[in-house]
mmCIF file of N, CA and C in Angstrom:
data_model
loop_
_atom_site.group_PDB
_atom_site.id
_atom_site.type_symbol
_atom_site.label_atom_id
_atom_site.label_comp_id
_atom_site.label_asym_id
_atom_site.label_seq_id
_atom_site.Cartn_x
_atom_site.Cartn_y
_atom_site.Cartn_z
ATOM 1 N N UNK A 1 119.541 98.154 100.511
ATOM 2 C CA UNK A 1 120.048 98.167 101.870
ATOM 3 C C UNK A 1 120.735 96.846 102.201
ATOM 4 N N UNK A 2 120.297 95.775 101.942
ATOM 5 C CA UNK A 2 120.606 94.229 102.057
ATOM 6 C C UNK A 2 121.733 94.199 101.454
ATOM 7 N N UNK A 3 122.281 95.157 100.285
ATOM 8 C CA UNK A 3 123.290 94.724 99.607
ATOM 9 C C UNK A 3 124.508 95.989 100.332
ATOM 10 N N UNK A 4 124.254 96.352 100.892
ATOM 11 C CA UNK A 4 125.394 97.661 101.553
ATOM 12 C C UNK A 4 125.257 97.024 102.857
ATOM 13 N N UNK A 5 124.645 96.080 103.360
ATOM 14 C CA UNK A 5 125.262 95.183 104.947
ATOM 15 C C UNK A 5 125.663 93.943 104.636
ATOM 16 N N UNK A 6 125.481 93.532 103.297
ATOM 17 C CA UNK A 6 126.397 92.546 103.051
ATOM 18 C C UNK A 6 127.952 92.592 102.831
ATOM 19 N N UNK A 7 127.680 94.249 101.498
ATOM 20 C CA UNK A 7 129.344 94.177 101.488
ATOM 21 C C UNK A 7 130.102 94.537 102.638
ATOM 22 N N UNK A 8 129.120 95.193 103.688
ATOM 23 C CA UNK A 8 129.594 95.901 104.972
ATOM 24 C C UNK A 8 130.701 94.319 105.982
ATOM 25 N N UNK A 9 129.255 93.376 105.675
ATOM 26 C CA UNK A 9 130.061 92.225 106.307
ATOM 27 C C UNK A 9 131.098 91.522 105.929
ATOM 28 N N UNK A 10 131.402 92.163 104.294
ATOM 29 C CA UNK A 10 132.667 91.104 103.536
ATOM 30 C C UNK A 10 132.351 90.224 102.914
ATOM 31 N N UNK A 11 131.294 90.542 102.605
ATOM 32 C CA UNK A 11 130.710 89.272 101.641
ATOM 33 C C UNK A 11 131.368 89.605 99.613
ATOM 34 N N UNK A 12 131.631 88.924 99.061
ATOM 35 C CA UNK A 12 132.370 89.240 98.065
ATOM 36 C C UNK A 12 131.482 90.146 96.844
ATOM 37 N N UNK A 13 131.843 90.758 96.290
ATOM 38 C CA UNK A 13 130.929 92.107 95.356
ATOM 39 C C UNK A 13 130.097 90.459 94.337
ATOM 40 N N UNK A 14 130.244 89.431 94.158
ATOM 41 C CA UNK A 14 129.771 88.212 93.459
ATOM 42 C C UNK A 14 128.702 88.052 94.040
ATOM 43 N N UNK A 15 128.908 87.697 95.233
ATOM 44 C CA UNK A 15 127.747 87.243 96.140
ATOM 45 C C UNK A 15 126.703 88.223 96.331
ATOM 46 N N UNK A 16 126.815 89.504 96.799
ATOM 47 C CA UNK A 16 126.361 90.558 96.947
ATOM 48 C C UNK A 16 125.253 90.931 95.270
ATOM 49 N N UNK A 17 126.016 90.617 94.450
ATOM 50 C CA UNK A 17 124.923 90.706 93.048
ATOM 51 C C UNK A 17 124.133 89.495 93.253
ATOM 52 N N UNK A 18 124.583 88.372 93.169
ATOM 53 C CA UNK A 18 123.891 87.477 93.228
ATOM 54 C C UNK A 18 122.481 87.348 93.731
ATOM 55 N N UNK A 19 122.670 87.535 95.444
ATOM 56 C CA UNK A 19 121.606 87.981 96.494
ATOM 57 C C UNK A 19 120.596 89.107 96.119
ATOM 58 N N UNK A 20 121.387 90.223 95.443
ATOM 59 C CA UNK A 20 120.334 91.169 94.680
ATOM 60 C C UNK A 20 119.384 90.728 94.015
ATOM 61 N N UNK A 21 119.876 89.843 92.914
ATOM 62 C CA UNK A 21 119.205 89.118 91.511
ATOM 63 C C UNK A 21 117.957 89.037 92.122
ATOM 64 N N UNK A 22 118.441 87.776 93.334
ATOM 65 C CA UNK A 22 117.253 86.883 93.798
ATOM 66 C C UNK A 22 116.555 87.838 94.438
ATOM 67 N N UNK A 23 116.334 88.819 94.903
ATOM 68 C CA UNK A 23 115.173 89.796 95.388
ATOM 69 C C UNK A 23 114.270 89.231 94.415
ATOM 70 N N UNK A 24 114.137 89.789 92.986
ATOM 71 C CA UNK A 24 113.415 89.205 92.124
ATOM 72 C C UNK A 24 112.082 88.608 92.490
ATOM 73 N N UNK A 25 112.544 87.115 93.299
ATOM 74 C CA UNK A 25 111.654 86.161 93.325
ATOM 75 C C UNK A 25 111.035 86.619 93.936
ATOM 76 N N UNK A 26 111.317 87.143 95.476
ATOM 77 C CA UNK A 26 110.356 86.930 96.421
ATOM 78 C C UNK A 26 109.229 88.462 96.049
ATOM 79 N N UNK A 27 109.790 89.453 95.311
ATOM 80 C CA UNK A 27 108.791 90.692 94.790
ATOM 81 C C UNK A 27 107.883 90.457 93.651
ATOM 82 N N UNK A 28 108.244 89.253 92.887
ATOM 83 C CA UNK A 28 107.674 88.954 91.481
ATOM 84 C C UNK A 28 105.836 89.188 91.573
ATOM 85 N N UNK A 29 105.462 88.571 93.059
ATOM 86 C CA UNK A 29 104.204 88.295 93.159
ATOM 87 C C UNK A 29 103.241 90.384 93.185
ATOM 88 N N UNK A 30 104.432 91.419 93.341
ATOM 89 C CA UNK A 30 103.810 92.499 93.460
ATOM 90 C C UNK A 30 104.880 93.492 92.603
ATOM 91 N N UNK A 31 105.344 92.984 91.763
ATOM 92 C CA UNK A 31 106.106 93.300 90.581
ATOM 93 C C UNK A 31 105.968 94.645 90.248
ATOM 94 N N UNK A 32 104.396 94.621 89.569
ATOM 95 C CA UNK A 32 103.861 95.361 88.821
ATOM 96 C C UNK A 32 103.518 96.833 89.802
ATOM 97 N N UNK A 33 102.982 96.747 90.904
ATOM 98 C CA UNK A 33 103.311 97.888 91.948
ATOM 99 C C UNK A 33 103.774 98.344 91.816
ATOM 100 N N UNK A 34 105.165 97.249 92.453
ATOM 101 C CA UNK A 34 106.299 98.269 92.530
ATOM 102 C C UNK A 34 107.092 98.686 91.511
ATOM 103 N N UNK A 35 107.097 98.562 90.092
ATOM 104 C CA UNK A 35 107.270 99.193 89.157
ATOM 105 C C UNK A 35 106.436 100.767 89.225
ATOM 106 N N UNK A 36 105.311 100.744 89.170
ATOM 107 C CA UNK A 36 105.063 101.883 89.011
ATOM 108 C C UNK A 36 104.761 102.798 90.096
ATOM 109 N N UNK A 37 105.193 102.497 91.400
ATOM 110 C CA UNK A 37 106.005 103.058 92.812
ATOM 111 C C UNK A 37 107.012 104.103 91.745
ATOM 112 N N UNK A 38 108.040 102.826 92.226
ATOM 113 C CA UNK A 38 109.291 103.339 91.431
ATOM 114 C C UNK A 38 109.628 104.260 90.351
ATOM 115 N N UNK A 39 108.359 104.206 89.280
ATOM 116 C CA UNK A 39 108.383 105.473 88.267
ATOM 117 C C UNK A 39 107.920 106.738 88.639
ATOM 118 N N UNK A 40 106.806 106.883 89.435
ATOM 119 C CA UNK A 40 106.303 107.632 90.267
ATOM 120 C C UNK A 40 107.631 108.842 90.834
ATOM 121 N N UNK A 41 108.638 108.209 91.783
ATOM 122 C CA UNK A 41 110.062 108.914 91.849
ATOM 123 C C UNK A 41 110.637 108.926 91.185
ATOM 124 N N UNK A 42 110.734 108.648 89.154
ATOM 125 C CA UNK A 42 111.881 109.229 88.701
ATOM 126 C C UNK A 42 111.026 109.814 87.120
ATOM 127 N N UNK A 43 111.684 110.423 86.462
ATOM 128 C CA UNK A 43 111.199 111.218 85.161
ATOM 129 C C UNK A 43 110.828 110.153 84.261
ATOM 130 N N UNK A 44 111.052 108.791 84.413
ATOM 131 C CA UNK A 44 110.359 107.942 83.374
ATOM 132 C C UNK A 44 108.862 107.758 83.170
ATOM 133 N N UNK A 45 108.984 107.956 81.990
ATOM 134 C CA UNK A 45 107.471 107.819 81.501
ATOM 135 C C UNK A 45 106.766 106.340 80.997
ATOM 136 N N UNK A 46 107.848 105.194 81.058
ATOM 137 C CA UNK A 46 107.107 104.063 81.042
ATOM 138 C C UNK A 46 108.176 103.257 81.695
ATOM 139 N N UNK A 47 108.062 102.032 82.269
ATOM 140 C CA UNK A 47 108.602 101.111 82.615
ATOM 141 C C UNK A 47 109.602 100.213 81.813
ATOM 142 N N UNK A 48 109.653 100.491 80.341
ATOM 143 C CA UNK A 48 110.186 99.995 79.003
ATOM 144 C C UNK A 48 111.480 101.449 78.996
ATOM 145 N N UNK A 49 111.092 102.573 79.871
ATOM 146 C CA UNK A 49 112.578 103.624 79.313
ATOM 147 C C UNK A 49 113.780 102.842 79.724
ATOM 148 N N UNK A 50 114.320 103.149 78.900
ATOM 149 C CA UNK A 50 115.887 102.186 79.211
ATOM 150 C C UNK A 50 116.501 102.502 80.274
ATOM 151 N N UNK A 51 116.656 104.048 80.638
ATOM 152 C CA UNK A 51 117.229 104.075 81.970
ATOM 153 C C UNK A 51 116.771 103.302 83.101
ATOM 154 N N UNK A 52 115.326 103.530 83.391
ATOM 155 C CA UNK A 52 114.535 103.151 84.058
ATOM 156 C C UNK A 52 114.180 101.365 84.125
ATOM 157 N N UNK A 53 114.271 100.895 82.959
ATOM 158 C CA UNK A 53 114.407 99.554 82.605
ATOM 159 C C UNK A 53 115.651 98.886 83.324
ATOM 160 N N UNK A 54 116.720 99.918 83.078
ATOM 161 C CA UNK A 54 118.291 99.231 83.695
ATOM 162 C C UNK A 54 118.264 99.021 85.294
ATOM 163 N N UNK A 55 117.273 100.219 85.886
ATOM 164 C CA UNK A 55 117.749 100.433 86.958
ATOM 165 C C UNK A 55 116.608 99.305 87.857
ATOM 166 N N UNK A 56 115.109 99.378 87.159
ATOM 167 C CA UNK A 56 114.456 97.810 87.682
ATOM 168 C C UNK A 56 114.739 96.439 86.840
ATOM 169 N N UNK A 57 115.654 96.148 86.080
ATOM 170 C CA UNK A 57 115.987 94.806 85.871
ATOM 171 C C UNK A 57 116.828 93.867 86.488
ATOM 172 N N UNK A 58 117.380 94.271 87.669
ATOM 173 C CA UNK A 58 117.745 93.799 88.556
ATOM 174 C C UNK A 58 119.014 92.510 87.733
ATOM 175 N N UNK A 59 119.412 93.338 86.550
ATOM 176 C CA UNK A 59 120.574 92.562 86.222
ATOM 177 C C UNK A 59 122.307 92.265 87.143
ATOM 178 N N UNK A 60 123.370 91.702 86.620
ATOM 179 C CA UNK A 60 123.811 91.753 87.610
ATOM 180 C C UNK A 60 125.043 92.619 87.153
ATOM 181 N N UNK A 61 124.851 93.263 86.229
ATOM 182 C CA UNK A 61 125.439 94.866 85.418
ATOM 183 C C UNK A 61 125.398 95.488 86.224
ATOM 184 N N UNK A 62 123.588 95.848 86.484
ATOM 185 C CA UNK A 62 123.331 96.697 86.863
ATOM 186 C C UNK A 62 123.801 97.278 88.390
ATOM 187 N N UNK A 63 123.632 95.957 89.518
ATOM 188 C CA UNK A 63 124.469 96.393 90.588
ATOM 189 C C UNK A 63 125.946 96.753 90.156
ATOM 190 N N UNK A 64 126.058 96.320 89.650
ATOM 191 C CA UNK A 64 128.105 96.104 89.055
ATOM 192 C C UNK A 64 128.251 98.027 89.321
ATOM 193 N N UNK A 65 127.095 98.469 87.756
ATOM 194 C CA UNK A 65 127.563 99.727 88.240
ATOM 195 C C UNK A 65 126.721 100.801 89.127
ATOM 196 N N UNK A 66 126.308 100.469 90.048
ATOM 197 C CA UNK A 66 126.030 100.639 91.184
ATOM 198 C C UNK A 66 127.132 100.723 91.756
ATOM 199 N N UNK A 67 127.605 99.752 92.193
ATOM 200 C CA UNK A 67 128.621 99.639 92.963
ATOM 201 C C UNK A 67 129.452 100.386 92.514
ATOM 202 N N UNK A 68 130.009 100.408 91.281
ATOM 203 C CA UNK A 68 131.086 101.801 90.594
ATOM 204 C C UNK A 68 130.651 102.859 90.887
ATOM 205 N N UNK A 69 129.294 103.401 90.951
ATOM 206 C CA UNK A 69 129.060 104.773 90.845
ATOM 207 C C UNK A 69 129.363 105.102 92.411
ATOM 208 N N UNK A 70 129.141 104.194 93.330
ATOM 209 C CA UNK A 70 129.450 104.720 94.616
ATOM 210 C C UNK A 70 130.822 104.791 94.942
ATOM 211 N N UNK A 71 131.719 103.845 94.474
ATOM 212 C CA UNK A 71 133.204 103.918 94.727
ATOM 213 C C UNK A 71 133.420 105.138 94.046
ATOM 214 N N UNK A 72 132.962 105.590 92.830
ATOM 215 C CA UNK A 72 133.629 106.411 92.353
ATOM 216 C C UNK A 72 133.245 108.305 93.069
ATOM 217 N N UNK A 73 131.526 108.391 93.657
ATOM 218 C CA UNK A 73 131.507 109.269 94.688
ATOM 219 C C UNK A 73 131.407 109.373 95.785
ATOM 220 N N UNK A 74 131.617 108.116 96.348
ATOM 221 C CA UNK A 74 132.161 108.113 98.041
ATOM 222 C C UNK A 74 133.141 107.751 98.218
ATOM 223 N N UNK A 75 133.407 106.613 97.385
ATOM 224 C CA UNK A 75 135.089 106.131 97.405
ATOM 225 C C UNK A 75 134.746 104.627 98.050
ATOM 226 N N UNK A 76 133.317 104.262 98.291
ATOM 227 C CA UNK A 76 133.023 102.978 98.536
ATOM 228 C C UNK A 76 132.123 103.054 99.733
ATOM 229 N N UNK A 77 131.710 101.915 99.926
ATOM 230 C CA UNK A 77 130.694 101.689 101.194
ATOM 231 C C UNK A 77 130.688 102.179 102.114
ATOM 232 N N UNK A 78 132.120 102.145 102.935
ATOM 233 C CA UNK A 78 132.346 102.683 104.134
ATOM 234 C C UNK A 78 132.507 103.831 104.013
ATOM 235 N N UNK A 79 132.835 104.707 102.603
ATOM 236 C CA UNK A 79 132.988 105.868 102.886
ATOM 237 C C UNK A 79 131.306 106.663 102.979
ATOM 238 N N UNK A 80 130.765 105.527 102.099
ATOM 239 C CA UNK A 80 129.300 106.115 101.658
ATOM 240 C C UNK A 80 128.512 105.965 103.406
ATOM 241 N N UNK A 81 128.652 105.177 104.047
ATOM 242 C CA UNK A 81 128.089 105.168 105.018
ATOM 243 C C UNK A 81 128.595 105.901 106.231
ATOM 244 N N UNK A 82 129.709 106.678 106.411
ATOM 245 C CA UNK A 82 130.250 107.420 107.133
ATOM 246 C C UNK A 82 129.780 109.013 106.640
ATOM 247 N N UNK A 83 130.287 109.080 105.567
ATOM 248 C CA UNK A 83 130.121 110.402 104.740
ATOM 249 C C UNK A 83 128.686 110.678 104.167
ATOM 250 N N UNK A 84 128.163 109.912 103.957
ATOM 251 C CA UNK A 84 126.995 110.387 103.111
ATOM 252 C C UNK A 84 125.603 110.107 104.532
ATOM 253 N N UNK A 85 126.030 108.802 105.157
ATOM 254 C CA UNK A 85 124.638 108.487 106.237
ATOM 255 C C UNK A 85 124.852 108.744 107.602
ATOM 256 N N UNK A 86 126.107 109.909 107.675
ATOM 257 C CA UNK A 86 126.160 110.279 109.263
ATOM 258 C C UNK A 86 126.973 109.367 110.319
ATOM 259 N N UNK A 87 127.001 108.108 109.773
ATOM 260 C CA UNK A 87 127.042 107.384 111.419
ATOM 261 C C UNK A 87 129.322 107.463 111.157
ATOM 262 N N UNK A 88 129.624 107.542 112.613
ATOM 263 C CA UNK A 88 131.203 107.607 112.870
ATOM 264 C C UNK A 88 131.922 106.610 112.348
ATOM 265 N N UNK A 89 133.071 106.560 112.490
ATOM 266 C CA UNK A 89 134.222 105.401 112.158
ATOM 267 C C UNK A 89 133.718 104.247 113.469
ATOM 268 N N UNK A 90 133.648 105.060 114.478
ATOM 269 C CA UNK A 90 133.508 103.884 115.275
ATOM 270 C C UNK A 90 131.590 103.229 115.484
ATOM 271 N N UNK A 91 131.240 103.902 114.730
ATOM 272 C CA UNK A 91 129.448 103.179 114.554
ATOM 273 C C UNK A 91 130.096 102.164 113.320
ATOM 274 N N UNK A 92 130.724 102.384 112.292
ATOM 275 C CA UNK A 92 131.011 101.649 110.757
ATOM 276 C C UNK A 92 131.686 100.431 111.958
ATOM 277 N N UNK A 93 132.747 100.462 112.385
ATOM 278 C CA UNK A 93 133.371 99.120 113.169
ATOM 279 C C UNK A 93 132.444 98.402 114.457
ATOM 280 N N UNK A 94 131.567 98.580 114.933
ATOM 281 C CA UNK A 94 130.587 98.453 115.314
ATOM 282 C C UNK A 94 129.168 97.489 114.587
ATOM 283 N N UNK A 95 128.896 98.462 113.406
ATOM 284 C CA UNK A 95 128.028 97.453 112.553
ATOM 285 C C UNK A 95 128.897 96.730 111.754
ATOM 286 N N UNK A 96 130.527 96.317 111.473
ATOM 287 C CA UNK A 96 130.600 95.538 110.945
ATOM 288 C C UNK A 96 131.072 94.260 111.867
ATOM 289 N N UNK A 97 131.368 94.841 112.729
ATOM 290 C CA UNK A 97 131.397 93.673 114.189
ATOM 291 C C UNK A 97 130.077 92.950 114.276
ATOM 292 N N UNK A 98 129.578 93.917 114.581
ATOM 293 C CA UNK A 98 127.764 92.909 114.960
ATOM 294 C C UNK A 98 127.341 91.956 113.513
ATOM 295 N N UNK A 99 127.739 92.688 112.416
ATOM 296 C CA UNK A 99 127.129 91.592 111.090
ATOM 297 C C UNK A 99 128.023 90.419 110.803
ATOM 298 N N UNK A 100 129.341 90.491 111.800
ATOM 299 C CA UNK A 100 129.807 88.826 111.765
ATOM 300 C C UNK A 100 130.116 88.323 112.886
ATOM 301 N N UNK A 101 129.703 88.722 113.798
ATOM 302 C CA UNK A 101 129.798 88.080 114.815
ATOM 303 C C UNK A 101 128.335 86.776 115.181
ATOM 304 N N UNK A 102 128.994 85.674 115.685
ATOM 305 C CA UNK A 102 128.023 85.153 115.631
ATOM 306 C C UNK A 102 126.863 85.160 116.753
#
């Protein structure tokens, strides 16, 4: 979510991985949880499956194609958040007003 109101605000797709990475730190202390949260919702059977490995290693690939897979079925953020989460053209100019305004 942190990383779809960043790019929302214009923050550069660099920065936006970056900021992901560092989630990392501040979850490290309940890691192991939320690893197996996370497997719990998908067909992996250990925390070592590669899919599943790609998608909690919090590399900065891995957002990369993140970010591709949504451009390529929403056509990008704004479309993903108009089209896919309901809210209007004028809610999207709205929350991107409020996330830089100071």
């Amino acid at each position: 979510m942190s990383g779809l109101l960043l790019a929302l605000a214009g923050a550069s797709e660099d920065a936006v991985a970056t900021d992901w990475q560092l989630t990392r730190i501040g979850t490290e202390p309940v890691r192991t949880m939320l690893l197996e949260f996370a497997k719990k919702g998908t067909d992996a059977e250990s925390v070592e499956q590669p899919g599943f490995y790609n998608l909690v290693s919090l590399r900065k690939s891995c957002w990369q194609a993140f970010v591709r897979g949504v451009e390529n079925k929403y056509g990008g953020f704004d479309n993903f958040v108009t089209d896919k989460l309901g809210f209007s053209k004028d809610d999207l100019a709205t929350i991107k007003k409020n996330l830089t305004s100071a």
